[in-house]
Amino acid sequence: MTRSVYVTGIDRGDGRQVVELGVMELLTRHVDRVGVFRPLMHDGPDRLYELLRARYRLTQPSESVYGIGYDEAATLQAERGTDELVAELVTRFHAVARDYEYVLVLGSDYAATSLPDELHLNARLANEFGAAVITVVGGQDQSAESVRSEARNAYRAYQAHGCDVVALVVNRTDPADRAEIAGPLAEQLPVPCYALPEDGSLSAPTVRQVVHALGAEVLLGDDSGLARDVRDFVFGGAMLPTFLPALTEGALVVTPGDRADLIIGALAAHTAGSPPIAGVLLTLDARPGPDILALASRLAPGTPVISVPGGSFPTAAELFALEGKLSATVPRKAETALGLFERHVDTAELTDRISVARSSRVTPMMFEHELLERSRSRRRRVVLPEGTEERVLRAADVLLRRDVCDLTLLGDEDAVRKRATDLGIDLSGAQITDPHTSPLRERFAELYAKLRAHKGVSYELAYDIVADVSYFGTLMVQEGLADGMVSGAVHSTAATIRPAFEVIKTAPGAQIVSSVFFMCLADRVLVYGDCAVNPDPNAEQLADIAIQSAATAAKFGVAPKIAMLSYSTGTSGSGADVDKVRRATELVRERRPDLPVEGPIQYDAAVDAAVAATKLPDSQVAGQATVLIFPDLNTGNNTYKAVQRSAGAVAVGPVLQGLRKPVNDLSRGALVQDIVNTVAITAIQAQARPGAPAAPAEKAPNA
């Protein structure tokens, strides 16, 4: 039977989209096929559903998502009664439920509707759908006592209508009142009660939203600039010396278009980082001349300068009425919302309350969710040497917003912060360390000179070497100032892992360092090794790669069944290459008789049950292999890329194995999500090392 959960409230303005997004995140961690149903809809685009569809790769036909428009529902209710309206919506809900394992129902929003007793209608629908109910109450601009009273009344209202209320969420509370709200409610009500604090970055509109709302013309600015949050408004009328101290971080400067001094002054302040602004809005349809615009473009590239025809007063009225919305066009707000939800909601408890049973399949999305959840459970610090690279900064933004791990970025602090500001990224939660000026440089030089003395490395030479970000990051890991390192977005594999070979070295019991990719296919996750490090391993090394890969697979929830790949299956072929794989298979069986392994075996016989039934009918691995070991780098690297590109698989890695401490390499074509996943994997690898607490922030000094 399809399960469902109905997220509903009692009034508008409760910020319920944060809860709906958080619940969808929970569902997709455990369930392969999740449907969405919105019984009542407004005309125009549905921002939340478009966000859910894009973020969770939903394939559900859009027409099945929606029940009835508000106007049509009001007419139907007035002419034929509530029972007819409910019956129609129940029919449409079950059409969705037939095709999905779990359905998320998005309750009505109480916004400009003509439906009487909307709360009763939501309760009735939840009961008819057989859905568990999560009730959301808004706490904005209310005292703690008032919020608690409203929350109790909301719970009792839905309970009185016979609803199965499984949790209550108070959203948008004053951060100072959160504990005072959540604690007493938990004692007073028989269901879990969670309180989410107001987060200004969620309610802040972006510059792009300002442009759309005001019908503004964009004179200057790129996509990154238009995506910046507008956290404040500063209206310019004074002379420049009086105006500049009034600027605040993230402010949108509003000034008549003929005030070239304020325009250039605001952009110069942004470039200097004191403070970084969101952009400049020009009023009265007055525009600077081409020389001023050209200077502005060179002074603060990418920073928006927009123009409206109205004066400052009517423009101000429109601006103050604006509020940020979750949408697919602003993904970082979704990351912020999820981070907020996951920090303040006991997700394991809520998952149990809404009766989500884990699917037998592991989809790419489930695997990625599990990575973030596990890395968050025991925080570790990961160092990212490429601190000015855009993809790394965007990944850091996601990791910080989702509260996945602690981060240290390497590079010149001013350059890193300016690049982040230009991209609209908040790095306040990260450390930034400059290897050239850090007090750690001398300590690391002494250590490196000692480690490499047998190669003739002097202190003076070491002092230069450790200023390299890859060496500096590796030494941070070695010294316990970070728990792992991820690099390679702009550095070669050799530049990333050579310092690890020299400083961290191989783990006890490991003959070599090797790598795996987690290949997330549509219906399963496979582990490929080695596709990145060892060009032509011998039989002993191949066996070591197989054993390491099996351990890595098990660590990340993939039950290892090892296929030692070759162009021949069983005893059907011969030759030096096949003999190497056959010998490696024998060594795996000798060293780890507990591991299921088959080889030599061809790829199709390893993963396709029908082929396996013909070629190796009695094998415990053939047709169901999860760990696939390639005979050489040429075969492995080309195969993983062919599967990634042709089958649309998500390739997570390369994940290095065999080192004493985790260091992982990125492909130079890595996407932001690839970097996020690799950092999460690195944090999980660090968790597995005994006695490896994350370094406290104060012990990893900044430059």
mmCIF file of N, CA, C and O in Angstrom, residues 116-163:
data_model
loop_
_atom_site.group_PDB
_atom_site.id
_atom_site.type_symbol
_atom_site.label_atom_id
_atom_site.label_comp_id
_atom_site.label_asym_id
_atom_site.label_seq_id
_atom_site.Cartn_x
_atom_site.Cartn_y
_atom_site.Cartn_z
ATOM 1 N N PRO A 116 -14.115 28.401 2.197
ATOM 2 C CA PRO A 116 -14.408 28.534 3.632
ATOM 3 C C PRO A 116 -13.762 27.406 4.425
ATOM 4 O O PRO A 116 -13.644 26.281 3.932
ATOM 5 N N ASP A 117 -13.331 27.708 5.635
ATOM 6 C CA ASP A 117 -12.777 26.715 6.566
ATOM 7 C C ASP A 117 -11.732 25.828 5.887
ATOM 8 O O ASP A 117 -11.885 24.616 5.766
ATOM 9 N N GLU A 118 -10.661 26.476 5.461
ATOM 10 C CA GLU A 118 -9.606 25.775 4.731
ATOM 11 C C GLU A 118 -8.920 24.722 5.596
ATOM 12 O O GLU A 118 -8.490 23.678 5.108
ATOM 13 N N LEU A 119 -8.780 24.988 6.887
ATOM 14 C CA LEU A 119 -8.170 24.008 7.787
ATOM 15 C C LEU A 119 -8.980 22.712 7.791
ATOM 16 O O LEU A 119 -8.416 21.611 7.698
ATOM 17 N N HIS A 120 -10.296 22.839 7.889
ATOM 18 C CA HIS A 120 -11.141 21.645 7.889
ATOM 19 C C HIS A 120 -10.988 20.858 6.589
ATOM 20 O O HIS A 120 -10.933 19.622 6.600
ATOM 21 N N LEU A 121 -10.884 21.575 5.466
ATOM 22 C CA LEU A 121 -10.727 20.893 4.178
ATOM 23 C C LEU A 121 -9.401 20.135 4.132
ATOM 24 O O LEU A 121 -9.347 18.981 3.678
ATOM 25 N N ASN A 122 -8.304 20.752 4.593
ATOM 26 C CA ASN A 122 -7.019 20.055 4.631
ATOM 27 C C ASN A 122 -7.097 18.802 5.497
ATOM 28 O O ASN A 122 -6.585 17.737 5.140
ATOM 29 N N ALA A 123 -7.731 18.933 6.662
ATOM 30 C CA ALA A 123 -7.853 17.789 7.569
ATOM 31 C C ALA A 123 -8.674 16.677 6.927
ATOM 32 O O ALA A 123 -8.328 15.487 7.017
ATOM 33 N N ARG A 124 -9.755 17.047 6.280
ATOM 34 C CA ARG A 124 -10.619 16.050 5.632
ATOM 35 C C ARG A 124 -9.853 15.316 4.528
ATOM 36 O O ARG A 124 -9.927 14.081 4.406
ATOM 37 N N LEU A 125 -9.107 16.058 3.732
ATOM 38 C CA LEU A 125 -8.349 15.433 2.652
ATOM 39 C C LEU A 125 -7.277 14.487 3.203
ATOM 40 O O LEU A 125 -7.082 13.384 2.682
ATOM 41 N N ALA A 126 -6.575 14.929 4.246
ATOM 42 C CA ALA A 126 -5.547 14.067 4.834
ATOM 43 C C ALA A 126 -6.153 12.751 5.298
ATOM 44 O O ALA A 126 -5.577 11.674 5.098
ATOM 45 N N ASN A 127 -7.309 12.827 5.915
ATOM 46 C CA ASN A 127 -7.976 11.600 6.378
ATOM 47 C C ASN A 127 -8.395 10.718 5.213
ATOM 48 O O ASN A 127 -8.215 9.496 5.244
ATOM 49 N N GLU A 128 -8.953 11.329 4.188
ATOM 50 C CA GLU A 128 -9.413 10.536 3.035
ATOM 51 C C GLU A 128 -8.247 9.923 2.274
ATOM 52 O O GLU A 128 -8.357 8.841 1.705
ATOM 53 N N PHE A 129 -7.109 10.619 2.263
ATOM 54 C CA PHE A 129 -5.924 10.064 1.599
ATOM 55 C C PHE A 129 -5.253 8.987 2.446
ATOM 56 O O PHE A 129 -4.386 8.260 1.952
ATOM 57 N N GLY A 130 -5.616 8.906 3.736
ATOM 58 C CA GLY A 130 -4.915 7.998 4.637
ATOM 59 C C GLY A 130 -3.507 8.456 4.932
ATOM 60 O O GLY A 130 -2.599 7.645 5.150
ATOM 61 N N ALA A 131 -3.307 9.781 4.950
ATOM 62 C CA ALA A 131 -1.967 10.340 5.074
ATOM 63 C C ALA A 131 -1.643 10.716 6.517
ATOM 64 O O ALA A 131 -2.513 11.191 7.255
ATOM 65 N N ALA A 132 -0.386 10.516 6.892
ATOM 66 C CA ALA A 132 0.125 11.094 8.140
ATOM 67 C C ALA A 132 0.204 12.610 7.949
ATOM 68 O O ALA A 132 0.406 13.095 6.833
ATOM 69 N N VAL A 133 0.045 13.354 9.038
ATOM 70 C CA VAL A 133 -0.004 14.814 8.951
ATOM 71 C C VAL A 133 1.156 15.438 9.714
ATOM 72 O O VAL A 133 1.419 15.077 10.875
ATOM 73 N N ILE A 134 1.858 16.348 9.045
ATOM 74 C CA ILE A 134 2.843 17.217 9.707
ATOM 75 C C ILE A 134 2.260 18.629 9.687
ATOM 76 O O ILE A 134 1.999 19.183 8.618
ATOM 77 N N THR A 135 2.041 19.183 10.860
ATOM 78 C CA THR A 135 1.442 20.506 10.977
ATOM 79 C C THR A 135 2.525 21.557 11.167
ATOM 80 O O THR A 135 3.413 21.387 12.003
ATOM 81 N N VAL A 136 2.441 22.636 10.403
ATOM 82 C CA VAL A 136 3.437 23.713 10.452
ATOM 83 C C VAL A 136 2.768 24.986 10.955
ATOM 84 O O VAL A 136 1.680 25.355 10.495
ATOM 85 N N VAL A 137 3.427 25.647 11.892
ATOM 86 C CA VAL A 137 2.936 26.901 12.459
ATOM 87 C C VAL A 137 4.018 27.965 12.281
ATOM 88 O O VAL A 137 5.199 27.707 12.559
ATOM 89 N N GLY A 138 3.625 29.160 11.830
ATOM 90 C CA GLY A 138 4.577 30.246 11.663
ATOM 91 C C GLY A 138 4.796 30.993 12.965
ATOM 92 O O GLY A 138 3.841 31.283 13.693
ATOM 93 N N GLY A 139 6.058 31.316 13.261
ATOM 94 C CA GLY A 139 6.372 32.010 14.507
ATOM 95 C C GLY A 139 6.969 33.379 14.313
ATOM 96 O O GLY A 139 7.477 33.983 15.262
ATOM 97 N N GLN A 140 6.892 33.918 13.091
ATOM 98 C CA GLN A 140 7.544 35.191 12.798
ATOM 99 C C GLN A 140 6.883 36.333 13.570
ATOM 100 O O GLN A 140 5.654 36.452 13.616
ATOM 101 N N ASP A 141 7.715 37.166 14.176
ATOM 102 C CA ASP A 141 7.263 38.378 14.868
ATOM 103 C C ASP A 141 6.277 38.083 15.998
ATOM 104 O O ASP A 141 5.376 38.875 16.282
ATOM 105 N N GLN A 142 6.432 36.932 16.650
ATOM 106 C CA GLN A 142 5.575 36.585 17.781
ATOM 107 C C GLN A 142 6.436 36.259 18.995
ATOM 108 O O GLN A 142 7.565 35.795 18.858
ATOM 109 N N SER A 143 5.865 36.457 20.164
ATOM 110 C CA SER A 143 6.555 36.069 21.391
ATOM 111 C C SER A 143 6.555 34.555 21.515
ATOM 112 O O SER A 143 5.740 33.860 20.896
ATOM 113 N N ALA A 144 7.453 34.049 22.358
ATOM 114 C CA ALA A 144 7.527 32.604 22.571
ATOM 115 C C ALA A 144 6.209 32.074 23.110
ATOM 116 O O ALA A 144 5.724 31.011 22.694
ATOM 117 N N GLU A 145 5.609 32.785 24.034
ATOM 118 C CA GLU A 145 4.339 32.334 24.626
ATOM 119 C C GLU A 145 3.236 32.275 23.578
ATOM 120 O O GLU A 145 2.454 31.323 23.527
ATOM 121 N N SER A 146 3.174 33.301 22.725
ATOM 122 C CA SER A 146 2.154 33.328 21.683
ATOM 123 C C SER A 146 2.343 32.179 20.698
ATOM 124 O O SER A 146 1.373 31.532 20.283
ATOM 125 N N VAL A 147 3.582 31.913 20.339
ATOM 126 C CA VAL A 147 3.862 30.829 19.400
ATOM 127 C C VAL A 147 3.471 29.481 20.006
ATOM 128 O O VAL A 147 2.866 28.629 19.339
ATOM 129 N N ARG A 148 3.793 29.272 21.262
ATOM 130 C CA ARG A 148 3.444 28.003 21.911
ATOM 131 C C ARG A 148 1.929 27.807 21.925
ATOM 132 O O ARG A 148 1.431 26.700 21.653
ATOM 133 N N SER A 149 1.181 28.860 22.231
ATOM 134 C CA SER A 149 -0.284 28.762 22.264
ATOM 135 C C SER A 149 -0.833 28.420 20.883
ATOM 136 O O SER A 149 -1.703 27.565 20.734
ATOM 137 N N GLU A 150 -0.305 29.088 19.867
ATOM 138 C CA GLU A 150 -0.777 28.837 18.501
ATOM 139 C C GLU A 150 -0.445 27.409 18.066
ATOM 140 O O GLU A 150 -1.245 26.752 17.395
ATOM 141 N N ALA A 151 0.730 26.927 18.461
ATOM 142 C CA ALA A 151 1.128 25.566 18.102
ATOM 143 C C ALA A 151 0.215 24.537 18.773
ATOM 144 O O ALA A 151 -0.215 23.563 18.142
ATOM 145 N N ARG A 152 -0.077 24.734 20.046
ATOM 146 C CA ARG A 152 -0.975 23.803 20.746
ATOM 147 C C ARG A 152 -2.362 23.802 20.098
ATOM 148 O O ARG A 152 -2.970 22.745 19.909
ATOM 149 N N ASN A 153 -2.845 24.980 19.760
ATOM 150 C CA ASN A 153 -4.165 25.069 19.129
ATOM 151 C C ASN A 153 -4.174 24.386 17.759
ATOM 152 O O ASN A 153 -5.158 23.734 17.385
ATOM 153 N N ALA A 154 -3.090 24.538 17.009
ATOM 154 C CA ALA A 154 -3.009 23.893 15.698
ATOM 155 C C ALA A 154 -3.043 22.375 15.834
ATOM 156 O O ALA A 154 -3.754 21.681 15.090
ATOM 157 N N TYR A 155 -2.263 21.854 16.772
ATOM 158 C CA TYR A 155 -2.257 20.411 16.988
ATOM 159 C C TYR A 155 -3.657 19.920 17.345
ATOM 160 O O TYR A 155 -4.160 18.937 16.781
ATOM 161 N N ARG A 156 -4.300 20.603 18.283
ATOM 162 C CA ARG A 156 -5.626 20.167 18.735
ATOM 163 C C ARG A 156 -6.665 20.280 17.627
ATOM 164 O O ARG A 156 -7.580 19.452 17.542
ATOM 165 N N ALA A 157 -6.522 21.292 16.777
ATOM 166 C CA ALA A 157 -7.483 21.452 15.689
ATOM 167 C C ALA A 157 -7.426 20.266 14.729
ATOM 168 O O ALA A 157 -8.468 19.693 14.361
ATOM 169 N N TYR A 158 -6.224 19.866 14.326
ATOM 170 C CA TYR A 158 -6.117 18.727 13.407
ATOM 171 C C TYR A 158 -6.451 17.415 14.109
ATOM 172 O O TYR A 158 -7.053 16.518 13.517
ATOM 173 N N GLN A 159 -6.069 17.300 15.363
ATOM 174 C CA GLN A 159 -6.418 16.084 16.110
ATOM 175 C C GLN A 159 -7.931 15.959 16.263
ATOM 176 O O GLN A 159 -8.497 14.870 16.142
ATOM 177 N N ALA A 160 -8.605 17.081 16.521
ATOM 178 C CA ALA A 160 -10.062 17.052 16.679
ATOM 179 C C ALA A 160 -10.768 16.624 15.403
ATOM 180 O O ALA A 160 -11.891 16.080 15.453
ATOM 181 N N HIS A 161 -10.128 16.844 14.268
ATOM 182 C CA HIS A 161 -10.709 16.400 12.998
ATOM 183 C C HIS A 161 -10.319 14.957 12.672
ATOM 184 O O HIS A 161 -10.581 14.481 11.559
ATOM 185 N N GLY A 162 -9.695 14.265 13.615
ATOM 186 C CA GLY A 162 -9.368 12.854 13.435
ATOM 187 C C GLY A 162 -8.089 12.581 12.684
ATOM 188 O O GLY A 162 -7.853 11.437 12.262
ATOM 189 N N CYS A 163 -7.238 13.605 12.524
ATOM 190 C CA CYS A 163 -6.009 13.410 11.743
ATOM 191 C C CYS A 163 -4.945 12.663 12.553
ATOM 192 O O CYS A 163 -4.865 12.789 13.774
#
